[in-house]
Structures are given as structure tokens and as C-alpha cells.
CSV table of C-alpha atoms and ligand atoms in Angstrom, one decimal:
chain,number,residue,atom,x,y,z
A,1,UNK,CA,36.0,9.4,-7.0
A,2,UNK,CA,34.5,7.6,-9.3
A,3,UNK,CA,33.8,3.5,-9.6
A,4,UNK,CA,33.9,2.6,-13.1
A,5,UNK,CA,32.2,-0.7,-12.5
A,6,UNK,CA,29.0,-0.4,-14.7
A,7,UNK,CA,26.4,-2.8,-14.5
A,8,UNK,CA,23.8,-2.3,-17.2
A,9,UNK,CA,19.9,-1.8,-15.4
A,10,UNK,CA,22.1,-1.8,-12.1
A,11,UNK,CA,21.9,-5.8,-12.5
A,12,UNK,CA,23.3,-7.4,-9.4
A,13,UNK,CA,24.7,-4.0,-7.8
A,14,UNK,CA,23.8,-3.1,-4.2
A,15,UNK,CA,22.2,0.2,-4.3
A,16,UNK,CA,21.5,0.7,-0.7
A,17,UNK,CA,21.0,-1.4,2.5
A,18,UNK,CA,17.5,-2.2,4.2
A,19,UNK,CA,16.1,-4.4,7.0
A,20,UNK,CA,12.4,-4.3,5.5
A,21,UNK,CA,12.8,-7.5,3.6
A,22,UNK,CA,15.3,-9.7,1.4
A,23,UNK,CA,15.5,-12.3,-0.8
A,24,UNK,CA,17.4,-13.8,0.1
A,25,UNK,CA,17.1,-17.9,0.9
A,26,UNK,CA,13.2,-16.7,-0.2
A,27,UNK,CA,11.0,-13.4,0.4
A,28,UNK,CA,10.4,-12.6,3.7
A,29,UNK,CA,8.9,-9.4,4.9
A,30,UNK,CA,11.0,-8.0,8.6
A,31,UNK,CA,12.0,-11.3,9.0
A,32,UNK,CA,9.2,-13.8,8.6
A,33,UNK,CA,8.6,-15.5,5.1
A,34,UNK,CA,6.0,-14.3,2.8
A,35,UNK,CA,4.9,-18.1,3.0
A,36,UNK,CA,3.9,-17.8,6.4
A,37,UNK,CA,2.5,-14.4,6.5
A,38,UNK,CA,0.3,-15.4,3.5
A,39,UNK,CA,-0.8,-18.4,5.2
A,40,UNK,CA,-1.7,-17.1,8.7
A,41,UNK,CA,-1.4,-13.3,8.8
A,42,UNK,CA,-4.2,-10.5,7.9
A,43,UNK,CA,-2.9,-7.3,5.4
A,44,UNK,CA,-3.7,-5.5,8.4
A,45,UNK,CA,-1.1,-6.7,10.4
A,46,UNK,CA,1.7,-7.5,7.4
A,47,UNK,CA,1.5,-3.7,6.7
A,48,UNK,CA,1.9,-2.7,10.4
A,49,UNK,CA,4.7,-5.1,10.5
A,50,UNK,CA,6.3,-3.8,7.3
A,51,UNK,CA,5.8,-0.5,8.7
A,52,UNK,CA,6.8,-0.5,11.9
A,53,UNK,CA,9.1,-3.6,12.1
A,54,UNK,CA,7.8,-6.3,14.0
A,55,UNK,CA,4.6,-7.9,14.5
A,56,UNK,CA,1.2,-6.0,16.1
A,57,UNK,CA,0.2,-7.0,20.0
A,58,UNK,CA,-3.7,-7.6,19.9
A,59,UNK,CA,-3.8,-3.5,21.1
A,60,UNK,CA,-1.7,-2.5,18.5
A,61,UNK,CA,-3.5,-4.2,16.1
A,62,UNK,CA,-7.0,-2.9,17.3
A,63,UNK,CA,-5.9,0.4,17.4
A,64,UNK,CA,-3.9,0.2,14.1
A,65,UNK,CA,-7.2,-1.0,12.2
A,66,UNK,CA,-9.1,1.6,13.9
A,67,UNK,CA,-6.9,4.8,12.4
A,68,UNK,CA,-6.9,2.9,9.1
A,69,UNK,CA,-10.8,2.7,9.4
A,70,UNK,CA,-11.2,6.5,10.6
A,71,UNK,CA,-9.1,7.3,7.4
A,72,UNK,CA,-10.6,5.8,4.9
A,73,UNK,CA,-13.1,8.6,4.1
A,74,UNK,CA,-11.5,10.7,2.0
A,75,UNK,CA,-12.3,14.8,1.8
A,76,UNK,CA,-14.9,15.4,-1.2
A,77,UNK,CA,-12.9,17.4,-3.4
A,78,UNK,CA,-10.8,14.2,-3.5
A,79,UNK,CA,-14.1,12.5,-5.3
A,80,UNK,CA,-14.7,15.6,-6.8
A,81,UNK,CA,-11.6,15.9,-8.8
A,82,UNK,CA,-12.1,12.3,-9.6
A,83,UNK,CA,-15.0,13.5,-11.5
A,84,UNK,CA,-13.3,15.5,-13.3
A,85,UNK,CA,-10.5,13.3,-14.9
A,86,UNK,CA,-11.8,12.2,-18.7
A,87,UNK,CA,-13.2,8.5,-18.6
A,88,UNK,CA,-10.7,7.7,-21.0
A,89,UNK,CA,-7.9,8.2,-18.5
A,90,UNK,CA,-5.9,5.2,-17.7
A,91,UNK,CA,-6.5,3.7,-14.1
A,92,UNK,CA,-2.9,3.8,-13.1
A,93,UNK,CA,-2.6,7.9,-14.1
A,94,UNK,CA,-5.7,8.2,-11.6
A,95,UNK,CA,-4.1,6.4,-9.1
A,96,UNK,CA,-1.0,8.6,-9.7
A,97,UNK,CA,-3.1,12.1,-9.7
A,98,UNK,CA,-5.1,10.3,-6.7
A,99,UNK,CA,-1.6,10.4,-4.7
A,100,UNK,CA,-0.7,13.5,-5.4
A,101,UNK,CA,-4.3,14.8,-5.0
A,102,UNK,CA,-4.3,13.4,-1.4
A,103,UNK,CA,-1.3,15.5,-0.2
A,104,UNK,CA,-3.1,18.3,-0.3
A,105,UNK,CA,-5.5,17.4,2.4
A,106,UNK,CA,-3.1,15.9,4.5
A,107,UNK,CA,-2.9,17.5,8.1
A,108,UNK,CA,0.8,16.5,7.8
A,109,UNK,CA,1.7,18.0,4.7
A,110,UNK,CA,4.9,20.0,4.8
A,111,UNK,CA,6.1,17.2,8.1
A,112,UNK,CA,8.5,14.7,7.1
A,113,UNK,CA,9.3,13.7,10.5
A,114,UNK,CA,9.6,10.2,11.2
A,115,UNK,CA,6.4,10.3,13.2
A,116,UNK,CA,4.5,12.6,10.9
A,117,UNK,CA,5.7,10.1,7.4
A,118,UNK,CA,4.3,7.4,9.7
A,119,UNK,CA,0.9,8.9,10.4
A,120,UNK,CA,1.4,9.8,6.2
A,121,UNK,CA,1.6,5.9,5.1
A,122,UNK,CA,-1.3,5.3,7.0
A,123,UNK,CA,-3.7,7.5,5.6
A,124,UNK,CA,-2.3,6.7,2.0
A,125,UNK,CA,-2.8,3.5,2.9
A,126,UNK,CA,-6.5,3.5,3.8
A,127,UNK,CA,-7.4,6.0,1.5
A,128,UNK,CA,-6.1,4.6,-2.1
A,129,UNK,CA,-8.8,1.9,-1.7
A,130,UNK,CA,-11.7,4.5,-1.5
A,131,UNK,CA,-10.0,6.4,-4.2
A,132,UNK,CA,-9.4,3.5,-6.4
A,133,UNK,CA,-13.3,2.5,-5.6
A,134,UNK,CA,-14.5,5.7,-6.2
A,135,UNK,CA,-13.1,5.9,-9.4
A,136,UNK,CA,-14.6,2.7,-10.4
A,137,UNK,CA,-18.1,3.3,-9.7
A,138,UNK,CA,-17.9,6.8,-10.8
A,139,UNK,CA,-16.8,5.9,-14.3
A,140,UNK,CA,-19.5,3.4,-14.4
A,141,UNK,CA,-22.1,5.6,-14.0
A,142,UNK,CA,-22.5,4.3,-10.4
A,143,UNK,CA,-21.9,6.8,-7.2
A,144,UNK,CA,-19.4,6.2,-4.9
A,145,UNK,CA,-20.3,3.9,-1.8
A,146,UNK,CA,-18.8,5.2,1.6
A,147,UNK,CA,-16.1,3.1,3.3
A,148,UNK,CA,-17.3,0.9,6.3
A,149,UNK,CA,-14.9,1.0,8.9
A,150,UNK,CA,-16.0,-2.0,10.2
A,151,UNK,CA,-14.6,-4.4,7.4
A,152,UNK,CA,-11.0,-5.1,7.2
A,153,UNK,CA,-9.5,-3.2,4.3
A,154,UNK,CA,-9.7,-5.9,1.9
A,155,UNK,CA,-13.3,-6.6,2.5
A,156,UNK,CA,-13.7,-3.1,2.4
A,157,UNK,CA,-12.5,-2.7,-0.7
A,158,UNK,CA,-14.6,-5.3,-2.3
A,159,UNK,CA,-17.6,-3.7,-0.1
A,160,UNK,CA,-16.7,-0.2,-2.1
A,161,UNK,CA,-16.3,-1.8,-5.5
A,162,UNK,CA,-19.6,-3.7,-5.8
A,163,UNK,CA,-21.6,-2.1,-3.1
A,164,UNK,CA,-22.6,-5.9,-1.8
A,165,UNK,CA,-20.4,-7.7,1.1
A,166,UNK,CA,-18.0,-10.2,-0.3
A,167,UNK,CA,-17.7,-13.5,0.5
A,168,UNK,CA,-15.0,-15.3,2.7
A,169,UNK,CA,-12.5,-16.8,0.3
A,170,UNK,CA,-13.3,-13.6,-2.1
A,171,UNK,CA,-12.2,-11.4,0.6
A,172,UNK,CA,-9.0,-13.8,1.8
A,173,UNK,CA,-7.9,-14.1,-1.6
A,174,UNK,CA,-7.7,-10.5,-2.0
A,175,UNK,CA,-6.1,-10.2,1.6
A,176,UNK,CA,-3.5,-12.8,0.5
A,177,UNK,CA,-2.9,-11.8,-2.8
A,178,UNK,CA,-2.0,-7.6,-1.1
A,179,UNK,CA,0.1,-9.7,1.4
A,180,UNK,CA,2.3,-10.9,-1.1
A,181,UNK,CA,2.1,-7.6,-3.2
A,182,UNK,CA,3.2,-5.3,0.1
A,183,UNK,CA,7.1,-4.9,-0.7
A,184,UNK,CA,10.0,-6.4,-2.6
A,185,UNK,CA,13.0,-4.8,-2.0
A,186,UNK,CA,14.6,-2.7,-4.1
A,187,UNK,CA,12.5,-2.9,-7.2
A,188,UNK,CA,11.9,-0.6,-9.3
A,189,UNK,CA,9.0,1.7,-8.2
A,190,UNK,CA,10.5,1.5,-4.4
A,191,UNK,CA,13.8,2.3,-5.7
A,192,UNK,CA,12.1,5.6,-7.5
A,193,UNK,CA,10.5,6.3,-4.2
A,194,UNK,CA,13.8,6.1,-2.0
A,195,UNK,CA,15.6,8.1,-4.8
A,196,UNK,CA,12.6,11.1,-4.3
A,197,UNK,CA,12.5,11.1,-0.3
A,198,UNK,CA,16.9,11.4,-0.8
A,199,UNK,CA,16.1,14.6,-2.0
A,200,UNK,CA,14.2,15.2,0.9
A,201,UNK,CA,11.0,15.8,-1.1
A,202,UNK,CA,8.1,14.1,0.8
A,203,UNK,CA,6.2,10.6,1.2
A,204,UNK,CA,2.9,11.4,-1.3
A,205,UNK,CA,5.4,13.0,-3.9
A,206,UNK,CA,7.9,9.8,-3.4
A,207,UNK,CA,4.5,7.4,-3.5
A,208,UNK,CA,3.2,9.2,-6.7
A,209,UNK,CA,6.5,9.3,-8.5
A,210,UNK,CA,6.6,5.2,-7.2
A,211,UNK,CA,3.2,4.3,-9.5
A,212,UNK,CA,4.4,6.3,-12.4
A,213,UNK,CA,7.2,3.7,-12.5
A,214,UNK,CA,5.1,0.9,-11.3
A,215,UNK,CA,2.5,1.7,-14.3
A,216,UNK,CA,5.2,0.1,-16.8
A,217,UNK,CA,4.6,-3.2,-18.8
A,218,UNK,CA,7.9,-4.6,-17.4
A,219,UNK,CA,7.3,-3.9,-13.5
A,220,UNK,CA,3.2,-3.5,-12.1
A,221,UNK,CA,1.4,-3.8,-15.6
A,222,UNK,CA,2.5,-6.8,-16.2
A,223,UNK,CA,-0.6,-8.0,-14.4
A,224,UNK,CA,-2.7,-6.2,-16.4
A,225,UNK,CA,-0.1,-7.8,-19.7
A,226,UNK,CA,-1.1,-11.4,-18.5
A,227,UNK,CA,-4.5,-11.0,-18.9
A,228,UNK,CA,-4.6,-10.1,-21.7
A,229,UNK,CA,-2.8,-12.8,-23.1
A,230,UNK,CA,-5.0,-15.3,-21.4
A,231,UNK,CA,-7.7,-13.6,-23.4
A,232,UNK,CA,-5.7,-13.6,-27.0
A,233,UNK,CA,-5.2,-17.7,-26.3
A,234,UNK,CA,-9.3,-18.1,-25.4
A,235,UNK,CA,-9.3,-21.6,-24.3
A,236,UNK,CA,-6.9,-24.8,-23.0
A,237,UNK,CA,-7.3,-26.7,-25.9
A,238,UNK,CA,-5.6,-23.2,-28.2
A,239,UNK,CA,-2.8,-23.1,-25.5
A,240,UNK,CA,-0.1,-25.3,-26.7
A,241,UNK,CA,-0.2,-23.7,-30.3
A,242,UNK,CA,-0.6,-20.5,-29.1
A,243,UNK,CA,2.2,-20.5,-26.4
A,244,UNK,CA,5.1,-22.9,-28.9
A,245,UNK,CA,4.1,-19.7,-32.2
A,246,UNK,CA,4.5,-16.8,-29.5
A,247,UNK,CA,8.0,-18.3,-28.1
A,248,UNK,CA,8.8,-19.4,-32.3
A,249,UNK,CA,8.2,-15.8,-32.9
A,250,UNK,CA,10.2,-14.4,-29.8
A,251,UNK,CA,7.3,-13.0,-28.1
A,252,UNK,CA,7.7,-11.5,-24.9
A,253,UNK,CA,5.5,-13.8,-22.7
A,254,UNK,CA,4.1,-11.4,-19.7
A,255,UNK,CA,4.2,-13.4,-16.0
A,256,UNK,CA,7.6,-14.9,-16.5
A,257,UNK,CA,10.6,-14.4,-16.2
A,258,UNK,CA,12.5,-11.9,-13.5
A,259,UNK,CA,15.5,-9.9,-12.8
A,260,UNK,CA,16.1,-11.1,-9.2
A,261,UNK,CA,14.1,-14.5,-9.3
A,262,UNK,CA,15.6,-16.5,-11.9
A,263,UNK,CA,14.7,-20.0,-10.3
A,264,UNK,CA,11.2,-19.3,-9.5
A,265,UNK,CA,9.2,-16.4,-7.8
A,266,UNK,CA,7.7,-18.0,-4.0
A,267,UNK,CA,5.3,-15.3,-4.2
A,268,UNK,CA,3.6,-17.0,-7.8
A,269,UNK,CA,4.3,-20.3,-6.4
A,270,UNK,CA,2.1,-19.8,-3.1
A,271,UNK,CA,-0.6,-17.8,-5.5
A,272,UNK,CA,-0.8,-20.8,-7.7
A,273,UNK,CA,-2.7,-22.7,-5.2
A,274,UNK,CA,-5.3,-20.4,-4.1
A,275,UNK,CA,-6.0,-19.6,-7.9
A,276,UNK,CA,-6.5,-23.1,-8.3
A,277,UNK,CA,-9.1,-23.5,-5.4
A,278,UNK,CA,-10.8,-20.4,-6.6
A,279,UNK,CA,-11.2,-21.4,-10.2
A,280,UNK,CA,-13.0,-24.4,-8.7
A,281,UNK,CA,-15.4,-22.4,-6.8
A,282,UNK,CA,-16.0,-19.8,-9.6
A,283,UNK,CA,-16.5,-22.2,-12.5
A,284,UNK,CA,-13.0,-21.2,-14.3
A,285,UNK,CA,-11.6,-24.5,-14.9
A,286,UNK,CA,-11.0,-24.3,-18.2
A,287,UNK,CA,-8.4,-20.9,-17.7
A,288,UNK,CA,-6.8,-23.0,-15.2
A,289,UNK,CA,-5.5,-26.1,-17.6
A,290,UNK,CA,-4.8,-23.0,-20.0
A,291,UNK,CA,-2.4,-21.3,-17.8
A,292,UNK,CA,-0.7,-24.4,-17.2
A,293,UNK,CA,0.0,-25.9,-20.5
A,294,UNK,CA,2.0,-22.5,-21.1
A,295,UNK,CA,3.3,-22.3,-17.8
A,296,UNK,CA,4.6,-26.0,-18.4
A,297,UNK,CA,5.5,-25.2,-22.0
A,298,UNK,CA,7.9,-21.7,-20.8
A,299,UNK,CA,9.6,-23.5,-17.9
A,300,UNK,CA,10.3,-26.6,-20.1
A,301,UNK,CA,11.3,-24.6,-23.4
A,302,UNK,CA,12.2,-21.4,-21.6
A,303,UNK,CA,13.3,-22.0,-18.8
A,304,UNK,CA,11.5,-19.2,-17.5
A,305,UNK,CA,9.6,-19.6,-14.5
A,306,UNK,CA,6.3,-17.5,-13.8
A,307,UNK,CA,6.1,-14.7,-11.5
A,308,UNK,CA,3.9,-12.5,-9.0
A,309,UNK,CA,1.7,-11.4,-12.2
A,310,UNK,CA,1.2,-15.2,-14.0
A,311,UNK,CA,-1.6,-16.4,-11.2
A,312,UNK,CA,-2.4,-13.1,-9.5
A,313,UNK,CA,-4.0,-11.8,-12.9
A,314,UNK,CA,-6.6,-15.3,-12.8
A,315,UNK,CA,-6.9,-14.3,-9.4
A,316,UNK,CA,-8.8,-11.0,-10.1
A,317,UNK,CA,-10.1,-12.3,-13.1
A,318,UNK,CA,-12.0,-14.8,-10.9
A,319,UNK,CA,-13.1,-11.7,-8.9
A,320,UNK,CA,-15.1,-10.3,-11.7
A,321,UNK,CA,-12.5,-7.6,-11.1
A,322,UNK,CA,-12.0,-5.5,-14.5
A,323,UNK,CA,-8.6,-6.0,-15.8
A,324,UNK,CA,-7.3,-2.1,-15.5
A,325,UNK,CA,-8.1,-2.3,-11.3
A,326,UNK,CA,-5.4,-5.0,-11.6
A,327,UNK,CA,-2.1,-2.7,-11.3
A,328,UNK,CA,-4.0,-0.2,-9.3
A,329,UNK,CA,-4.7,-3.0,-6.6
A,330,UNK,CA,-0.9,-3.5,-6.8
A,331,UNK,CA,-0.8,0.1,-5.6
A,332,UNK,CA,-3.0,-0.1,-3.0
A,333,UNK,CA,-0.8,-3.0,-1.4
A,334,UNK,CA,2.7,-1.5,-2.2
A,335,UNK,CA,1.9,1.8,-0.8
A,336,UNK,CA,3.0,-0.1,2.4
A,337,UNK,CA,6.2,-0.9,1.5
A,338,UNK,CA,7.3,2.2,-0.5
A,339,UNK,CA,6.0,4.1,3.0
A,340,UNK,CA,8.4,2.2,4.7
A,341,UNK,CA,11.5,2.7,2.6
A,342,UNK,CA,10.7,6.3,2.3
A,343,UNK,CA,10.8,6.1,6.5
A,344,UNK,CA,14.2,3.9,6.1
A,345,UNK,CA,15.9,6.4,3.5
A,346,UNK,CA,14.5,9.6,5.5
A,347,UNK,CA,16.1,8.3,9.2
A,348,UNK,CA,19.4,7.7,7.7
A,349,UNK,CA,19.2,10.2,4.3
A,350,UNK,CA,22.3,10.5,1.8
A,351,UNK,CA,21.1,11.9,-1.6
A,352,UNK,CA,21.0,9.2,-4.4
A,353,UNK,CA,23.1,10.9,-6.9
A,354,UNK,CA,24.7,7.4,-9.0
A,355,UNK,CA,27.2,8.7,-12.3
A,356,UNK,CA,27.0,8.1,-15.3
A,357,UNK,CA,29.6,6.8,-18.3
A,358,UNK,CA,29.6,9.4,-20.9
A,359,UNK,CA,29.1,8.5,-24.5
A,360,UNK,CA,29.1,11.3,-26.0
A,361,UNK,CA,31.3,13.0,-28.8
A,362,UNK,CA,34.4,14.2,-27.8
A,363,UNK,CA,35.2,17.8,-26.8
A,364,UNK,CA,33.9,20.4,-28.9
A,365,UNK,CA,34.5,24.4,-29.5
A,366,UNK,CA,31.5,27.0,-29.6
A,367,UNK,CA,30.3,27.7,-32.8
A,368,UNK,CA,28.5,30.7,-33.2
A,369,UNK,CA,24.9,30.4,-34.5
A,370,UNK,CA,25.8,32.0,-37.8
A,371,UNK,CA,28.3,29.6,-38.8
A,372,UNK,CA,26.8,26.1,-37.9
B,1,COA,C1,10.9,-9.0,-15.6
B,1,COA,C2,11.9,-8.9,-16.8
B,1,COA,C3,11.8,-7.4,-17.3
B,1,COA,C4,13.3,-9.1,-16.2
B,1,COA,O1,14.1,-9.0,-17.3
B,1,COA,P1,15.7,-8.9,-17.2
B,1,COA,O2,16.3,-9.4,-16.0
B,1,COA,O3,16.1,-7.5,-17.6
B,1,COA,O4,16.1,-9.9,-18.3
B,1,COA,P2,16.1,-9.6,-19.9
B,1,COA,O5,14.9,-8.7,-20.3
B,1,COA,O6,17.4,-9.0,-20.2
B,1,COA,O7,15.9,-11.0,-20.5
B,1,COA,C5,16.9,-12.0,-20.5
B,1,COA,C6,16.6,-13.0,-21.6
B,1,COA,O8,15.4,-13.7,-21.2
B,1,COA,C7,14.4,-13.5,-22.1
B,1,COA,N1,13.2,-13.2,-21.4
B,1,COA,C8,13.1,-12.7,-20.2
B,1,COA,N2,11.8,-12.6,-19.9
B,1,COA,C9,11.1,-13.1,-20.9
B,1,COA,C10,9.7,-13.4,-21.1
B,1,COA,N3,8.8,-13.0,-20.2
B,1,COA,N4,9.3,-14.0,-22.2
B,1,COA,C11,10.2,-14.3,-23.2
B,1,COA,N5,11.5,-14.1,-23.0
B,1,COA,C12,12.0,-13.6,-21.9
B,1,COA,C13,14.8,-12.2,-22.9
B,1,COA,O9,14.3,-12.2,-24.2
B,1,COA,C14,16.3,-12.4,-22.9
B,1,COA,O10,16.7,-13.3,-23.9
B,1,COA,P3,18.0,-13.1,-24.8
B,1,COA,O11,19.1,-13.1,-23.8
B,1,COA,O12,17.9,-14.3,-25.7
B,1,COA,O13,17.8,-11.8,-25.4
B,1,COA,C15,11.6,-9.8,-17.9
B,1,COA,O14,11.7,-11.2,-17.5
B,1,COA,C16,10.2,-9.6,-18.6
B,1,COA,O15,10.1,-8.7,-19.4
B,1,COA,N6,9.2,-10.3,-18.1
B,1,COA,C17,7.8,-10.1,-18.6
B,1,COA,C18,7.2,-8.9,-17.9
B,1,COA,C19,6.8,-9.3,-16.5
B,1,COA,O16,6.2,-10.3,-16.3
B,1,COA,N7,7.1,-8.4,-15.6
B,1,COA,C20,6.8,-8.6,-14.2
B,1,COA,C21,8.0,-8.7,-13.3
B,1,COA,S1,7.5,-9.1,-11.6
């Protein structure tokens, strides 16, 4: 039977259930609003919470953060093959081949039970940072620095990035800014993902089919979209003209606007202020007053409000952080929450098979080559 009701980019239609988050009356992650989380929680324990359902006990936790750590190392044809990629490559098609890499050193590969998926997302999980690092330092000329399970992945990852400890706020800013990353739902690239575990494929082929679709301007690279624009306007005092001849010219302005979020993103909202307070410390005043006057300018002319991508770009950019890591540290963070909706779809499996409304011509009879 079919259901003629077609909504075009499945706007508004429920295409599954979950219980890993909503957003409904806000974004809350298993219950407990991204707000909170962000202001009180490690990523540690929002991605043992995303992926196991509730919160960590002080044992759990420990002993969560210690398989993370023991993970983290990756096998050395893993760094090896990252050699081999051409520098030229994007970041996000590393990523991608990084995923797929990864399966084939997994001591669970060929095991989709719900156990073996869950010890799965928690090696993908610690070991996209190293691979993302790696990467880096490798295309810089620079060799690869070991992960230190001692850290806490975000520090870690800063650690493995510029081989020098970060500081506090540097490494709670990138904590928060993976918090509010984790999941979202049935986006895009998590919606890929549950569509490849309904065949019952498995998690690193779901998770590397997820960043091929997270690599696109209108989903993950939009971070990467905002700063560039922030680099086109230069300064404040070009914003105002910059921002009223993009909108004159119907530009697409990257960082606002959303499908689900059409009254304002929480997650930008709670980002804003820790950009702010890092600008301050970093010296980047000036990019601050330029992302308001367009923020001000889109809302008021627009009424488009920002989203995740508007402040989290600054963010990085304020971490010296080159502006191609910028998607791939959206990886690292959603791993967590495609994981768990790859575990969700798994448990209770139907195959996503939607239809489609033909419109093509009508009918036809079989003409044989020689007479077309
Ligand atoms: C996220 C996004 C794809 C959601 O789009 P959507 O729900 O499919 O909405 P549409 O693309 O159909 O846009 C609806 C209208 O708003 C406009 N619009 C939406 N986002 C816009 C933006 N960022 N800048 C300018 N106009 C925008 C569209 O031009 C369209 O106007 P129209 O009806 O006059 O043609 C869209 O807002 C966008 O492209 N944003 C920029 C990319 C971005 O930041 N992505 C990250 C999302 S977290």
C-alpha cells in the first residue's frame, strides 16, 4: 500500500521513532537539555549517556574514560595509509576513508551485536581524534604525536594537534562545543546512517556513509561555509555593507537559517556566549562586533536566526584551528550519536525502503536498437 502523502526533503514527516534526543520544547540529549549538559557535563560523560541512555556513576565513568584512553592508539597501517592519501585531499574524504580504514582493524568486525556495535562506537570514538590529528601533522610536515591517555579526549585532541598541553578554557571550549555537536535527531547524516545499519550492513560502513553526507555545504560544512564568509567581510566596520549587498543579491548566508529550528537554534544561542568570552581572551574583538552586525542585520531583515555553525566557526577560529579541521571535529563529536542510532535501528531493525512518485514518461514499447 502506498501513502501518497509527499512531502518534498521529507519536511515535517516522521521517519522513525527514537528516545536518544528530541526537539522538542528545546534539544535535549536522553532527556536532559543540551543547556545543562553544556554547562556542567564533560563530552566524556554526554557520549556515555547518549550511548548508553542515562547518565555515568563515578565507576562507570572511570572505567568508560579508561577504554576510550586504551583506544585511542590506532594500528600503524592506519597512519600509514594516512600517508598515503595526496595532500590535496579534502579533510572530510580522510575522515571518510579514516572510518572505513578503521574497520579493518577492528577485533569486532563482522559482529553487529548490540554488545559488539557498543564496544564499535567506542573505539570509533576515541580513535577519529588520533586519525584526524594525525592527518594534520602529517600534512604539515610534522609526525604524528601519540595520544595521552591521561587527558580527557578533548584535551587530547588539542595535545595531538599542536603537540603542547592546552589551556583550561581552550580545552572546555572544545569540550562544550563536541557536547552540543554529539547528536540531533534525525538529521541528515544520522538519517544516512540508520538507513545503512536497516540493511543490516555494519556501524563503521553506517558512520562512513554518515560523513559523506555530513561533508555537504547545507548540513556539517556549513562551519567550514561561515568562515569563510567572515573572512570575505574582513572587518566590523565592512559588515553592514557587506551583509545588506549579499541578502540584495540573494546570497545564501551560511550559519542561518534551519529546517527544524525556525525560531532560533539553543545550541548557537548557548555557543554565543562562550565565543564571546573567548574572543576576549584571544584578542578577536573585532570578529566578534562583525558577526553581530550580520547576525542582527539577518534576524531583523531575514528573519533567519543563526545556527550550530554561526558561533562554532569563531570558536575554532579562536583556536588557531585551520578552517578544514572544522567539519572533521563535527565528526569526531557526532560519531556518538550516529553510534547510538545505529544501536537504536539495529535492536529494533525494519529496512528503510521509503517510495517514490514517478515522473517519468508514460508507458513505452521496446524498440529494437536498429530502429531508434
Ligand atoms: C539549513 C537549510 C538548508 C534549511 O533549509 P530548508 O529548510 O530546506 O529551507 P530552504 O532552503 O527551502 O529555505 C527557505 C527560504 O529561506 C531562505 N533561506 C534559508 N536559509 C537561508 C540562508 N542561510 N540565507 C539566506 N536565505 C536563506 C531560502 O532562500 C528560502 O527562501 P525562498 O522561500 O524565498 O526561496 C538552509 O537554511 C540553509 O541553506 N542554511 C545555510 C547553510 C547552513 O548554515 N547549514 C547548517 C545547518 S545546521
Amino acid at each position: 500500500m502506498t501513502n501518497e502523502v509527499y512531502s518534498p526533503g521529507l519536511e515535517g514527516v516522521i521517519a522513525g521513532e527514537t528516545a536518544i534526543s528530541t526537539i522538542t520544547g528545546g534539544l535535549s540529549y536522553r532527556g536532559y537539555s543540551i543547556e545543562d549538559l553544556a554547562a556542567h557535563a564533560t563530552f566524556e560523560e554526554v557520549a556515555y549517556l547518549i550511548l548508553y541512555g542515562d547518565l555515568p556513576k563515578r565507576g562507570e565513568l572511570d572505567a568508560f574514560n579508561k577504554r576510550l584512553g586504551a583506544a585511542a592508539t590506532v594500528a600503524p597501517q592506519v597512519i600509514d595509509a594516512l600517508r598515503l592519501i595526496p595532500p590535496k585531499a579534502s579533510f572530510m574524504d580522510v575522515m571518510r576513508s579514516g572510518a572505513s580504514f578503521l574497520a579493518h582493524f577492528d577485533p569486532d568486525a563482522g559482529d553487529n551485536s548490540h554488545e559488539a556495535n557498543l564496544r564499535k562506537a567506542e573505539r570509533l570514538l576515541a580513535q577519529m581524534p588520533t586519525v584526524l590529528a594525525a592527518r594534520h601533522r602529517l600534512r604539515s610536515g610534522q609526525q604524528p604525536v601519540a595520544p595521552d591517555a591521561k587527558r580527557s579526549l578533548s584535551g587530547n585532541l588539542l595535545w595531538m594537534l599542536w603537540n603542547e598541553p592546552p589551556t583550561d578554557r581552550a580545552e572546555r571550549a572544545m569540550d562544550v562545543s563536541l557536547i552540543l555537536y554529539a547528536e540531533h535527531e534525525y538529521n541528515a547524516s544520522t538519517f544516512t546512517a540508520r538507513v545503512i545499519a536497516s540493511t543490516m550492513s555494519d556501524l563503521h560502513s553506517a558512520v562512513t556513509g554518515a560523513i559523506g553526507a555530513l561533508k555537504g555545504p547545507l548540513h556539517g560544512g556549513a562551519n567550514e561555509a561561515v568562515m569563510d564568509v567572515l573572512a570575505e567581510v574582513g572587518s566590523a566596520d565592512k559588515a553592514e555593507k557587506w551583509i545588506r549587498d549579499a541578502l540584495a543579491a540573494k546570497r545564501r548566508i551560511m550559519g542561518f537559517g534551519h529546517r527544524v529550528y525556525k525560531h532560533g537554534d539553543p545550541r548557537a544561542t548557548y555557543l554565543k556566549t562562550l565565543c564571546a568570552e573567548l574572543a576576549v581572551e584571544t584578542g578577536h574583538q573585532d570578529m566578534e562586533r562583525m558577526a553581530d552586525v550580520i547576525e542582527s542585520i539577518v534576524v531583523g531583515e531575514k528573519k533567519l536566526p543563526p545556527n550550530l555553525d554561526w558561533p562554532s566557526a569563531r570558536l575554532y577560529h579562536y583556536l588557531k584551528l585551520p578552517v578544514d579541521l572544522y567539519t572533521p571535529l563535527f565528526v569526531v563529536s557526532r560519531v556518538v550519536g550516529w553510534s547510538a542510532h545505529v544501536i537504536e535501528q539495529s535492536d529494533n531493525n525494519r529496512l528503510i525502503r521509503p517510495r517514490a512518485r514517478y515522473t517519468g514518461p508514460e508507458a513505452k514499447k521496446f524498440v529494437a536498437v536498429e530502429k531508434r
